[in-house]
Coordinates of C-alpha atoms in Angstrom, one line a residue:
Chain A
M46 CA 25.4 -3.1 -7.1
R47 CA 23.4 -6.1 -5.7
K48 CA 23.5 -9.5 -7.4
T49 CA 20.5 -11.0 -9.2
K50 CA 19.1 -13.9 -7.3
F51 CA 17.2 -16.8 -8.8
P52 CA 14.1 -16.7 -6.6
A53 CA 13.8 -13.0 -7.2
V54 CA 13.9 -13.5 -11.0
I55 CA 11.2 -16.2 -10.7
A56 CA 8.9 -14.0 -8.6
T57 CA 9.4 -11.0 -10.9
F58 CA 8.7 -13.2 -14.0
I59 CA 5.4 -14.4 -12.5
V60 CA 4.2 -10.9 -11.8
C61 CA 5.3 -9.6 -15.3
F62 CA 3.6 -12.6 -17.0
A63 CA 0.4 -12.2 -15.1
F64 CA 0.3 -8.6 -16.2
W65 CA 0.9 -9.6 -19.8
L66 CA -1.9 -12.2 -19.7
L67 CA -4.4 -9.7 -18.1
L68 CA -3.6 -6.9 -20.5
T69 CA -3.7 -8.9 -23.7
W70 CA -6.6 -11.1 -22.6
T71 CA -6.0 -13.8 -25.3
V72 CA -4.5 -17.3 -25.0
D73 CA -3.1 -18.2 -28.4
V74 CA 0.3 -19.9 -28.6
Q75 CA 2.2 -17.0 -30.3
N76 CA 1.0 -14.6 -27.7
L77 CA 2.1 -16.8 -24.8
I78 CA 5.6 -17.4 -26.3
A79 CA 6.1 -13.6 -26.9
G80 CA 4.9 -12.9 -23.3
T81 CA 7.2 -15.5 -21.8
V82 CA 10.3 -14.1 -23.7
V83 CA 9.5 -10.5 -22.9
S84 CA 8.7 -11.0 -19.2
L85 CA 11.8 -13.3 -18.7
L86 CA 14.0 -10.6 -20.2
A87 CA 12.4 -7.9 -18.0
A88 CA 12.7 -10.1 -15.0
L89 CA 16.4 -10.8 -15.6
F90 CA 17.3 -7.1 -15.9
S91 CA 15.1 -5.7 -13.2
A92 CA 14.8 -8.3 -10.4
R93 CA 17.7 -7.0 -8.5
F94 CA 16.0 -3.6 -8.0
F95 CA 12.8 -5.0 -6.7
I96 CA 13.4 -7.9 -4.4
H97 CA 16.2 -8.1 -1.8
E98 CA 14.5 -10.2 0.9
S99 CA 12.4 -13.4 0.7
A100 CA 10.8 -13.5 -2.7
F101 CA 7.8 -15.7 -2.1
W102 CA 6.1 -14.1 1.0
L103 CA 2.8 -14.1 -0.9
A104 CA 2.9 -17.9 -0.9
N105 CA 2.1 -17.9 2.8
P106 CA -1.8 -17.9 2.8
L107 CA -2.1 -16.3 6.2
K108 CA -0.1 -13.3 5.3
F109 CA -1.8 -13.1 1.9
F110 CA -5.3 -12.9 3.5
V111 CA -4.2 -10.5 6.2
G112 CA -2.8 -8.2 3.5
L113 CA -5.9 -8.6 1.4
F114 CA -8.2 -7.8 4.4
Y115 CA -6.0 -4.7 5.3
W116 CA -5.9 -3.2 1.8
V117 CA -9.5 -4.0 0.9
C118 CA -11.4 -3.3 4.2
V119 CA -9.3 -1.3 6.7
F120 CA -7.1 1.0 4.7
P121 CA -9.9 2.4 2.5
L122 CA -11.8 3.6 5.6
D123 CA -8.8 5.6 6.7
L124 CA -8.5 6.9 3.2
I125 CA -12.1 8.1 3.0
K126 CA -11.8 9.7 6.5
S127 CA -8.8 11.8 5.5
N128 CA -10.2 12.6 2.1
L129 CA -13.3 14.1 3.8
R130 CA -11.0 16.0 6.2
M131 CA -9.1 17.4 3.3
A132 CA -12.4 18.3 1.5
A133 CA -13.5 20.2 4.6
L134 CA -10.1 22.1 4.7
V135 CA -10.3 23.0 1.0
L136 CA -13.9 24.1 1.0
G137 CA -13.3 26.1 4.2
G138 CA -10.9 28.3 2.2
C139 CA -7.6 26.7 3.2
K140 CA -7.4 28.9 6.3
D141 CA -6.8 26.2 8.8
V142 CA -3.7 24.7 7.3
K143 CA -0.7 24.5 9.6
P144 CA 2.0 22.7 7.5
G145 CA 5.0 21.2 9.2
I146 CA 7.5 18.4 9.1
V147 CA 7.2 15.9 11.9
K148 CA 9.7 13.2 12.8
V149 CA 8.0 9.8 13.4
P150 CA 9.8 6.8 14.9
V151 CA 9.1 3.5 13.0
S152 CA 9.4 0.1 14.6
L153 CA 9.3 -2.0 11.4
K154 CA 12.6 -3.5 10.4
S155 CA 12.2 -5.1 6.9
E156 CA 12.5 -3.2 3.6
Y157 CA 9.0 -4.4 2.5
G158 CA 7.4 -3.2 5.8
Q159 CA 9.0 0.3 5.7
T160 CA 8.2 0.8 2.0
A161 CA 4.6 -0.3 2.5
L162 CA 4.2 2.0 5.6
A163 CA 5.9 5.0 3.8
N164 CA 3.6 4.5 0.7
S165 CA 0.5 4.2 2.9
I166 CA 1.4 7.4 4.7
T167 CA 2.0 9.2 1.3
L168 CA -1.2 7.8 -0.2
T169 CA -3.3 9.3 2.7
P170 CA -4.2 12.9 1.8
G171 CA -2.7 15.3 4.3
T172 CA 0.6 13.5 4.9
I173 CA 3.7 12.9 2.7
T174 CA 6.8 10.9 3.7
M175 CA 9.7 13.2 2.8
D176 CA 12.8 11.4 4.0
V177 CA 14.1 8.4 6.0
A178 CA 16.9 8.5 8.5
E179 CA 18.5 6.0 10.9
Q180 CA 19.9 7.0 14.3
D181 CA 21.2 4.5 16.8
G182 CA 19.4 1.6 15.2
Q183 CA 16.0 3.3 15.2
T184 CA 14.4 4.2 11.9
Y185 CA 12.7 7.6 11.6
F186 CA 10.4 9.0 8.9
Y187 CA 10.2 12.7 8.3
V188 CA 6.6 13.3 7.4
H189 CA 5.2 16.5 6.0
C190 CA 1.8 16.9 7.7
I191 CA -0.8 19.5 6.9
E192 CA -2.1 19.8 10.5
A193 CA 1.2 19.8 12.4
D194 CA 0.0 21.8 15.4
R195 CA 0.4 18.9 18.0
P196 CA 3.6 17.9 19.7
G197 CA 5.8 15.1 18.4
A198 CA 4.7 11.8 19.8
E199 CA 1.0 12.5 19.6
A200 CA 1.3 13.7 16.0
G201 CA 3.3 10.5 15.1
E202 CA 0.5 8.3 16.5
S203 CA -2.2 10.2 14.6
I204 CA -0.1 9.9 11.4
K205 CA 0.7 6.2 11.6
G206 CA -2.6 5.3 13.2
R207 CA -3.5 1.6 12.7
M208 CA -1.3 1.2 9.6
E209 CA 1.9 0.3 11.4
K210 CA 0.2 -2.5 13.4
W211 CA -1.5 -4.0 10.4
I212 CA 1.6 -3.9 8.2
G213 CA 3.6 -5.3 11.1
R214 CA 1.4 -8.4 10.9
I215 CA 2.5 -9.0 7.3
W216 CA 6.1 -7.9 7.4
K217 CA 7.9 -7.5 10.7
Chain B
M84 CA -32.0 -4.1 -11.9
L85 CA -30.0 -2.7 -14.8
H86 CA -31.3 0.8 -14.0
L87 CA -30.2 0.5 -10.4
L88 CA -26.7 -0.6 -11.5
M89 CA -26.5 2.3 -13.9
I90 CA -27.5 4.7 -11.1
I91 CA -24.9 3.3 -8.7
S92 CA -22.2 3.5 -11.4
D93 CA -23.1 7.1 -12.2
V94 CA -23.1 8.0 -8.5
L95 CA -19.6 6.4 -8.0
I96 CA -18.3 8.4 -11.0
G97 CA -19.8 11.5 -9.6
I98 CA -18.1 11.0 -6.2
G99 CA -14.8 10.5 -8.1
A100 CA -15.3 13.7 -10.0
F101 CA -16.2 15.6 -6.8
F102 CA -13.0 14.6 -5.1
A103 CA -11.0 15.4 -8.3
L104 CA -12.6 18.9 -8.1
I105 CA -11.6 19.2 -4.4
G106 CA -8.0 18.3 -5.4
V107 CA -7.8 20.9 -8.1
L108 CA -9.3 23.6 -5.9
G109 CA -6.7 22.6 -3.2
I110 CA -3.9 22.9 -5.8
L111 CA -5.2 26.4 -6.7
F112 CA -5.8 27.8 -3.2
M113 CA -3.2 26.2 -0.9
P114 CA -0.4 28.5 0.3
D115 CA 2.8 26.6 -0.6
V116 CA 4.3 23.8 -2.6
F117 CA 4.1 21.0 -0.1
S118 CA 0.5 21.8 0.9
R119 CA -0.5 21.8 -2.8
M120 CA 0.9 18.4 -3.2
Q121 CA -1.1 17.2 -0.2
A122 CA -4.3 18.4 -1.8
S123 CA -3.4 16.7 -5.1
T124 CA -3.4 13.4 -3.3
C125 CA -7.2 13.6 -3.2
V126 CA -7.4 13.3 -7.0
T127 CA -5.2 10.2 -7.1
T128 CA -7.0 8.3 -4.2
L129 CA -10.7 8.7 -3.9
G130 CA -11.0 10.4 -7.4
I131 CA -9.4 7.4 -9.1
I132 CA -11.1 4.8 -6.9
G133 CA -14.5 6.3 -7.5
V134 CA -14.2 6.7 -11.2
C135 CA -12.6 3.3 -11.6
L136 CA -15.3 1.5 -9.5
G137 CA -18.0 3.2 -11.5
A138 CA -16.4 2.3 -14.8
L139 CA -15.8 -1.2 -13.6
L140 CA -19.6 -1.7 -12.8
H141 CA -20.4 -0.2 -16.2
A142 CA -18.0 -2.5 -18.0
I143 CA -19.1 -5.7 -16.2
F144 CA -22.9 -5.3 -16.1
I145 CA -23.8 -2.9 -18.9
V146 CA -21.3 -3.4 -21.6
G147 CA -20.5 -6.9 -20.5
S148 CA -16.8 -7.0 -21.6
P149 CA -14.4 -8.7 -19.1
S150 CA -11.3 -7.5 -20.9
S151 CA -12.1 -3.8 -20.5
A152 CA -13.1 -4.5 -16.8
V153 CA -9.7 -6.1 -16.2
K154 CA -7.9 -3.1 -17.8
I155 CA -9.9 -0.6 -15.7
A156 CA -9.0 -2.5 -12.5
L157 CA -5.3 -2.6 -13.5
I158 CA -5.3 1.1 -14.3
G159 CA -6.7 1.9 -10.8
L160 CA -4.3 -0.5 -9.1
L161 CA -1.2 0.9 -10.9
V162 CA -2.1 4.5 -10.2
L163 CA -2.6 3.7 -6.5
V164 CA 0.8 1.8 -6.4
T165 CA 2.9 4.3 -8.3
N166 CA 1.5 7.6 -7.1
P167 CA 3.1 7.6 -3.6
V168 CA 6.5 7.0 -5.1
G169 CA 6.1 10.0 -7.4
S170 CA 4.8 12.4 -4.8
H171 CA 7.5 11.3 -2.3
A172 CA 10.2 12.0 -4.9
L173 CA 8.8 15.4 -5.8
A174 CA 8.4 16.5 -2.2
R175 CA 11.9 15.4 -1.3
G176 CA 13.4 16.9 -4.4
A177 CA 11.7 20.2 -3.7
Y178 CA 12.9 20.3 -0.1
R179 CA 16.5 19.4 -1.1
A180 CA 16.5 22.1 -3.8
G181 CA 15.9 24.6 -1.0
I182 CA 12.3 25.5 -1.6
R183 CA 10.6 26.6 1.6
P184 CA 7.1 28.1 2.2
E185 CA 6.8 31.8 2.6
Q186 CA 5.2 31.5 6.0
P187 CA 7.5 29.5 8.2
M188 CA 6.2 26.0 9.0
E189 CA 4.8 25.1 12.4
I190 CA 7.5 22.5 13.1
D191 CA 10.5 21.7 10.8
E192 CA 12.3 18.7 12.3
L193 CA 13.9 17.8 9.0
G194 CA 15.5 21.2 8.7
R195 CA 16.6 21.1 12.4
D196 CA 18.2 17.7 12.0
S197 CA 20.0 18.2 8.7
Q198 CA 21.9 21.3 10.0

């Protein structure tokens, strides 16, 4: 079991409290005190599951704006493209599906980066990250892909696309 | 102006509903478990984004209530953040429990490596 670290508790507390304020949408004293107590308790118990590396990466404005640009402008375009591809597959009667599990090498090292890449791959219709493995210091994702008729390296590039480069700019 | 915004919001909700329909059709007609999960991702990405954007426009400009606008935005955000974790866990659990498609897969590098 990992230890609870102080910066991790602070960061989790800030996120919990922001959610509390946004969901209740009132600022009277009673509400604020209750929110502080509840989010502090939640942060104390759960911080060690969420944050294992630097807790305040969002405080770096450059990374924040790169991340914002990626998730607001670049990623939705990929999302729309693969959604249309999936719509064409389904409306064509699901005849062209060639499911398979492809092994994709990943060059990101940090936990945040790998999690963000795996979640982006899963969020794209047509690919699901199934498992993670590490061999000789190189991390691999096993990705279930609905059009797995191309050989390894090419399929990996088409799955990761631009995502890995962009996420690598935020978390190495 | 208000009419234009209403039309845009309705069109966005329509797009969301269309992709939800695509997802459901995919779940019904795809051949095996994993491919069905792939199709269901359509519902939780463009389906949710379309419906939430439409409802957001409606809440801000037509109803004029910032608190419901914030709640709608948070619902969309939370679905987008939590959905990949759930589908990853389901797919991995199904594979580990020994579920395989009836037609063999094109490539199965996970099965090859775990032997």
